[in-house]
mmCIF file of C-alpha atoms in Angstrom:
data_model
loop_
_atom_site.group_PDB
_atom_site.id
_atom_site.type_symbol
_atom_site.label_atom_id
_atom_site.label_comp_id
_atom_site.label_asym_id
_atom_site.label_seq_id
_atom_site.Cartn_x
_atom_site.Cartn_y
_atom_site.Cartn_z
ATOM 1 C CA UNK A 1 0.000 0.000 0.000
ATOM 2 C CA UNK A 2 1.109 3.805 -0.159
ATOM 3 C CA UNK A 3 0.559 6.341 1.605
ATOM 4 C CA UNK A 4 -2.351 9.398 -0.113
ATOM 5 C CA UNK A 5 -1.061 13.112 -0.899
ATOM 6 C CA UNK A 6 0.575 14.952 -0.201
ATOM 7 C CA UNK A 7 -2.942 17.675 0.408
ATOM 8 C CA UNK A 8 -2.365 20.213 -1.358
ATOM 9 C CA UNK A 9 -4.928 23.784 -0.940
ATOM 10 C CA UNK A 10 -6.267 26.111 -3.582
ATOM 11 C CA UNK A 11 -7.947 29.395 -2.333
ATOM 12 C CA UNK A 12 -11.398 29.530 -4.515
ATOM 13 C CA UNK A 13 -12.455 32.190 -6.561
ATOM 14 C CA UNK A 14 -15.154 33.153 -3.556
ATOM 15 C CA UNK A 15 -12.411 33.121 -1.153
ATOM 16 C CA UNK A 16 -10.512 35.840 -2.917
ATOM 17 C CA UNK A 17 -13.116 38.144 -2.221
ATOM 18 C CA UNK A 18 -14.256 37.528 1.161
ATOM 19 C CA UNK A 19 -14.453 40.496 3.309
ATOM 20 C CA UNK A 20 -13.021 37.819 6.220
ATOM 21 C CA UNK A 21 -9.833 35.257 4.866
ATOM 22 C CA UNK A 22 -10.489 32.000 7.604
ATOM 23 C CA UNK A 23 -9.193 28.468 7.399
ATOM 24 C CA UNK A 24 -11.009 25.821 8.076
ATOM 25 C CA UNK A 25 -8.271 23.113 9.334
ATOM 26 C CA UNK A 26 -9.411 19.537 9.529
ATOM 27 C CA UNK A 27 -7.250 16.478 10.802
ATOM 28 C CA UNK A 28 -6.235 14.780 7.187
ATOM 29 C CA UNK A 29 -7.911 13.149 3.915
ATOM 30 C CA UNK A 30 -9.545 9.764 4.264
ATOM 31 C CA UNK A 31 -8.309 8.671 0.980
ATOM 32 C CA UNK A 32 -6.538 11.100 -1.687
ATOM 33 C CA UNK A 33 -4.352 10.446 -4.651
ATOM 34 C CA UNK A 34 -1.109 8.628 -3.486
ATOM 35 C CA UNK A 35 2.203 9.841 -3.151
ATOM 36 C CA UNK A 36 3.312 7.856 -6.142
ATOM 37 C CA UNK A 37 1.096 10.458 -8.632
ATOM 38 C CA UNK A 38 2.734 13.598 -6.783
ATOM 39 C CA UNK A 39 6.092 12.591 -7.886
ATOM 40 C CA UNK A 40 5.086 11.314 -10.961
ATOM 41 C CA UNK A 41 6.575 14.534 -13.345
ATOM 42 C CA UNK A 42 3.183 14.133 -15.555
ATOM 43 C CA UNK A 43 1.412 15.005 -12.520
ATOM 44 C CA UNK A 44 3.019 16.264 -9.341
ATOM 45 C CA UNK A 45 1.740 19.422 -8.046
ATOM 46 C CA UNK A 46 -1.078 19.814 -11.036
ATOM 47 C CA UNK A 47 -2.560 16.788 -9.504
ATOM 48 C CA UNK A 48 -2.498 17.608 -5.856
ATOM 49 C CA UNK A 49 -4.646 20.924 -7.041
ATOM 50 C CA UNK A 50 -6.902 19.095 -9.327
ATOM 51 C CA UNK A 51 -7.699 16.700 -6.386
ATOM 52 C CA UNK A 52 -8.895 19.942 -4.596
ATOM 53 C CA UNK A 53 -10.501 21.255 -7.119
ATOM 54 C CA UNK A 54 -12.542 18.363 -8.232
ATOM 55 C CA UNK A 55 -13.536 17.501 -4.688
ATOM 56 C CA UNK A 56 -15.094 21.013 -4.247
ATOM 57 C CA UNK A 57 -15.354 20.853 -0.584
ATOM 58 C CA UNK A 58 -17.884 18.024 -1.049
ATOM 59 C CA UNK A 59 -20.065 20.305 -2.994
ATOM 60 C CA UNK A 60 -21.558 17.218 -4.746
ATOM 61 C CA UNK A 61 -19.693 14.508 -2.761
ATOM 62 C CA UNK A 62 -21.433 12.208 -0.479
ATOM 63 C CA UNK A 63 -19.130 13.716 2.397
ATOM 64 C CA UNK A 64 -21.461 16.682 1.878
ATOM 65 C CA UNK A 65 -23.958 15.558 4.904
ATOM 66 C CA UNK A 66 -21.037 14.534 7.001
ATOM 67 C CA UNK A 67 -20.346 15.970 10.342
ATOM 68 C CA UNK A 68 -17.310 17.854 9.367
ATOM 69 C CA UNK A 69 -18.813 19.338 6.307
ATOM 70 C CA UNK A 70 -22.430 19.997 7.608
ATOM 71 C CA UNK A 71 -20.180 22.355 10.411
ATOM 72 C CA UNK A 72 -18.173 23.933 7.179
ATOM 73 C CA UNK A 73 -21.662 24.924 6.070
ATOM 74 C CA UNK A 74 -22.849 25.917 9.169
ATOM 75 C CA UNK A 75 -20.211 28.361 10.385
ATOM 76 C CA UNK A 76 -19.711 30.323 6.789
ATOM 77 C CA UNK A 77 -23.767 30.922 7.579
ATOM 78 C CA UNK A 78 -23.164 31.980 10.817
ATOM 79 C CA UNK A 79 -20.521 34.404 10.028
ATOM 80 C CA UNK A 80 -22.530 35.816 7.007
ATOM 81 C CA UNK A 81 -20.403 34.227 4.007
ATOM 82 C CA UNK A 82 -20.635 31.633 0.478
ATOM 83 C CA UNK A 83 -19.286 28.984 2.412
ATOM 84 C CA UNK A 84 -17.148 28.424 -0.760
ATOM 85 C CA UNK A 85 -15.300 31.646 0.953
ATOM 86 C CA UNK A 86 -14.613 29.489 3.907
ATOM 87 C CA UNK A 87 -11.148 27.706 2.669
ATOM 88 C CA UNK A 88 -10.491 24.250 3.649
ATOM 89 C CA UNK A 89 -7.331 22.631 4.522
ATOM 90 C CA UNK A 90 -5.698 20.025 6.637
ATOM 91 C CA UNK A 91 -3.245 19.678 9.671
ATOM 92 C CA UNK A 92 -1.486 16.431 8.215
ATOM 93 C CA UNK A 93 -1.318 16.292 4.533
ATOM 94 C CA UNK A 94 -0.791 12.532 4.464
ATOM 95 C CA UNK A 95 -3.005 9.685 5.372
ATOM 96 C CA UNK A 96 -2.587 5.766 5.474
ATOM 97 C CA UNK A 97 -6.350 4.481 4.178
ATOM 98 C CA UNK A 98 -4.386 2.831 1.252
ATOM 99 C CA UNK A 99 -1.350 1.268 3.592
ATOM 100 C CA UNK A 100 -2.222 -2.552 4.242
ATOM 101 C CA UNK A 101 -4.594 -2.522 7.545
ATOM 102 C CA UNK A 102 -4.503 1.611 7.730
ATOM 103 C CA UNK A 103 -6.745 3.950 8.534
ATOM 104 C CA UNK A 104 -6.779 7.664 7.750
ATOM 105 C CA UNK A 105 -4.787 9.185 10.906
ATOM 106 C CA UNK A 106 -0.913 8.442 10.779
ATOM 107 C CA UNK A 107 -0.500 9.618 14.539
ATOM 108 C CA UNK A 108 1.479 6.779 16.493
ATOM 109 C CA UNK A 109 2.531 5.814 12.842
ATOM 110 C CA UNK A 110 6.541 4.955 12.910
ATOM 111 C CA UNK A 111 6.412 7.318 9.649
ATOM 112 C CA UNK A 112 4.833 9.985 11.989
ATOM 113 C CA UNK A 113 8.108 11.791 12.799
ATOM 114 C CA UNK A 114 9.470 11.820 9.460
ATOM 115 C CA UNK A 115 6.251 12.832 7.751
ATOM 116 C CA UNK A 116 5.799 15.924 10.009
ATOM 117 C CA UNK A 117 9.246 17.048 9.514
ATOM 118 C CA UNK A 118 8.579 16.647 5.822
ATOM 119 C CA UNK A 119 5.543 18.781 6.266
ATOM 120 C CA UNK A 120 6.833 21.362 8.453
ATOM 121 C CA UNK A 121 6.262 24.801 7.898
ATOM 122 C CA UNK A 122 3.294 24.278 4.889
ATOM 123 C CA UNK A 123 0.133 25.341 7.145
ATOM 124 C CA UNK A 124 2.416 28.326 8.479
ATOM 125 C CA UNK A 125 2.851 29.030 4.860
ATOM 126 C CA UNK A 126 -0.339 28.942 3.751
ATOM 127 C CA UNK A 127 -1.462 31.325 6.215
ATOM 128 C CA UNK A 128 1.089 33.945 5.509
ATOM 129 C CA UNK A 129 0.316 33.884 1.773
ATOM 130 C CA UNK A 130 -3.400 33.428 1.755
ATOM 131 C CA UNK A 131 -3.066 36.476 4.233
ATOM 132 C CA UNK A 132 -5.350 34.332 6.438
ATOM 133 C CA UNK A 133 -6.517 35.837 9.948
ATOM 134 C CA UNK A 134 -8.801 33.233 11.589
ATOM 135 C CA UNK A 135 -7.724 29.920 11.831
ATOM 136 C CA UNK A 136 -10.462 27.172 13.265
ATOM 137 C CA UNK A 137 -8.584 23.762 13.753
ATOM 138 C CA UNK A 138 -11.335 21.070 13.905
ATOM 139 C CA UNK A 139 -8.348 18.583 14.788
ATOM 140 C CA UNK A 140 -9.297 17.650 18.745
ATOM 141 C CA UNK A 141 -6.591 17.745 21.414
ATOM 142 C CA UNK A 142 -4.955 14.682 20.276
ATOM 143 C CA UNK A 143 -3.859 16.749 17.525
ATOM 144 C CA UNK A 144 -2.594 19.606 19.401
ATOM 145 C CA UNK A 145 1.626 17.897 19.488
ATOM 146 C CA UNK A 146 1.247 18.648 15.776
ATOM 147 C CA UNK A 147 -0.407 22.289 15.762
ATOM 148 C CA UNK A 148 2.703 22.598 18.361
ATOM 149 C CA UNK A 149 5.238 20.640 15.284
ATOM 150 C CA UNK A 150 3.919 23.533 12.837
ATOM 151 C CA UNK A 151 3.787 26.613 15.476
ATOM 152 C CA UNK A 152 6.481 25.899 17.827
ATOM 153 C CA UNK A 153 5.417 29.021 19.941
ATOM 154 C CA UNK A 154 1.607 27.574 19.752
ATOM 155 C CA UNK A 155 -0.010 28.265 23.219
ATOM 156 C CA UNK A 156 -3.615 26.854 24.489
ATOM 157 C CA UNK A 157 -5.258 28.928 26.377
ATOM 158 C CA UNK A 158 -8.956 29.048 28.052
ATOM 159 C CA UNK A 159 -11.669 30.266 26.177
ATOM 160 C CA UNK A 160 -14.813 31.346 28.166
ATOM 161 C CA UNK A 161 -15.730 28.638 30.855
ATOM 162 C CA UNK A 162 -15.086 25.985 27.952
ATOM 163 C CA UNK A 163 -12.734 22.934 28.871
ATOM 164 C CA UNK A 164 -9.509 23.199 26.888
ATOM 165 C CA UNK A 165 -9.843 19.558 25.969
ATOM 166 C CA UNK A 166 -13.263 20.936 24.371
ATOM 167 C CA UNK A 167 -12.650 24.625 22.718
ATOM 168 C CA UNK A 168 -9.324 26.699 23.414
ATOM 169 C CA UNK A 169 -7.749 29.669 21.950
ATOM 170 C CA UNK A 170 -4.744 29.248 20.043
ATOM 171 C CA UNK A 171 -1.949 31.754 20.455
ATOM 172 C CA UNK A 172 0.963 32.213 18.194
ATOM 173 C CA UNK A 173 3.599 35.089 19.223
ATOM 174 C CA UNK A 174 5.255 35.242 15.672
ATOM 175 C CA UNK A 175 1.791 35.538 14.364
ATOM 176 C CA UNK A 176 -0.097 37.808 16.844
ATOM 177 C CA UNK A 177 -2.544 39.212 14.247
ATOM 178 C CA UNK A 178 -4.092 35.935 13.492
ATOM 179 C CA UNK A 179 -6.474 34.553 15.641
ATOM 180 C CA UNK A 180 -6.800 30.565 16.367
ATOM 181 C CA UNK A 181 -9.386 28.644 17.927
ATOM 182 C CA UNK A 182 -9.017 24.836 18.222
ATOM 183 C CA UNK A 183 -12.076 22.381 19.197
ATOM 184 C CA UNK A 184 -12.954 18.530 18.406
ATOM 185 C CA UNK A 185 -13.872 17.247 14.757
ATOM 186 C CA UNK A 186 -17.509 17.962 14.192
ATOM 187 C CA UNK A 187 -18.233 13.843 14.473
ATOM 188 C CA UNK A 188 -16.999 13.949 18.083
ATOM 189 C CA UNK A 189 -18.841 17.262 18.608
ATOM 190 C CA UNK A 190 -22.398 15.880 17.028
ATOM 191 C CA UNK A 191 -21.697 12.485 19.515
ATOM 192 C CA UNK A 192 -21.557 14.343 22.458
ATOM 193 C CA UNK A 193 -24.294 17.139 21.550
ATOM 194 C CA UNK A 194 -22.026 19.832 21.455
ATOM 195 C CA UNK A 195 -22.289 20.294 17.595
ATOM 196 C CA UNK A 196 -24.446 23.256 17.687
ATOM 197 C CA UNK A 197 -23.254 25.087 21.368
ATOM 198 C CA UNK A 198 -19.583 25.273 19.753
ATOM 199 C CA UNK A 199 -20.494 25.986 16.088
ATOM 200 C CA UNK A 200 -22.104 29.225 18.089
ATOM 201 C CA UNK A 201 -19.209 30.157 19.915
ATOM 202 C CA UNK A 202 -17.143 29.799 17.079
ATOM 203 C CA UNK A 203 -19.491 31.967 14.926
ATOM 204 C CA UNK A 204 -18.936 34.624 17.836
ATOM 205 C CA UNK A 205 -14.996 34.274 17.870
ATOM 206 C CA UNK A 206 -14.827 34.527 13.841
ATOM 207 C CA UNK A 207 -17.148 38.201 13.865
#
């Protein structure tokens, strides 16, 4: 088996216009093109944005009624935006669905380590370029070593009279004019009936 991506974002036409630039950060893909196209030279980087661009952010994917992307929708209504303004991208930019008895997350993987290191320094730059100044991780707290791999001076800090395991503010020092908030992925949230309580207070953070 290989492993899928590397994910690769492109900002949308919508997106370019937005009065607001936020990121919508999930964990990874579950399933993607493989490794093996990116470095093919017929394909490589053309690929990794057609990918994007075909999936749409599930505009006509089954994924559309998922958790994750039922919050997408729901927060770009809340703040007031085409939800295709809302850009999506991912905190790991590989997953293992296609490695022999994977699954989507690569954390505790022995190709963790490497992988991160590989990826080091892509989120950061997506933010800087895309001029991004909200970032919403829907990545949990499990996820929170690799936020810290990407933002070394990442801080969680209390927000409101939320847990931190639940919703915290994410502070950056080298980036002080972007603001961060980091919660659960939107199938944990909907489990535990906190889908629509912290798509509310994210709403509130983001205007």
């Amino acid at each position: 088996g290989e492993l899928c991506g590397p994910f690769v974002l492109e900002a949308t036409a919508e997106f370019d216009v937005a009065p607001g630039r936020i990121l919508f950060v999930g964990q990874e893909t579950n399933g993607w093109y493989t490794v093996e196209d990116f470095l093919d030279p017929q394909k490589g980087l053309a690929e990794a944005l057609l990918w994007y661009r075909e999936f749409g952010l599930a505009e006509n994917h089954p994924a559309s009624r998922s958790p994750f992307w039922t919050f997408h929708r729901k927060i770009a209504q809340g703040i007031g935006i085409d939800w295709r303004a809302l850009l999506w991208s991912n905190l790991v930019r590989f997953d293992g669905t296609r490695i022999q008895n994977g699954r989507g997350s690569l954390i505790d993987h022995p190709s963790e380590a490497g992988l991160l290191a590989l990826q080091r320094g892509v989120l950061a730059a997506e933010i800087d370029s895309l001029r991004i100044n909200t970032v919403i991780f829907l990545t949990g707290p499990n996820y929170d070593h690799i936020i810290r791999n990407e933002f070394s001076d990442a801080e969680f800090s209390v927000f409101g009279q939320w847990p931190v395991r639940q919703l915290s503010q994410v502070r950056c020092l080298a980036r002080p004019s972007v603001r961060m908030i980091r919660t659960y992925h939107p199938a944990y949230l909907r489990r535990k009936r906190l889908f629509d309580p912290v798509a509310d207070e994210i709403i509130r953070f983001c205007l």
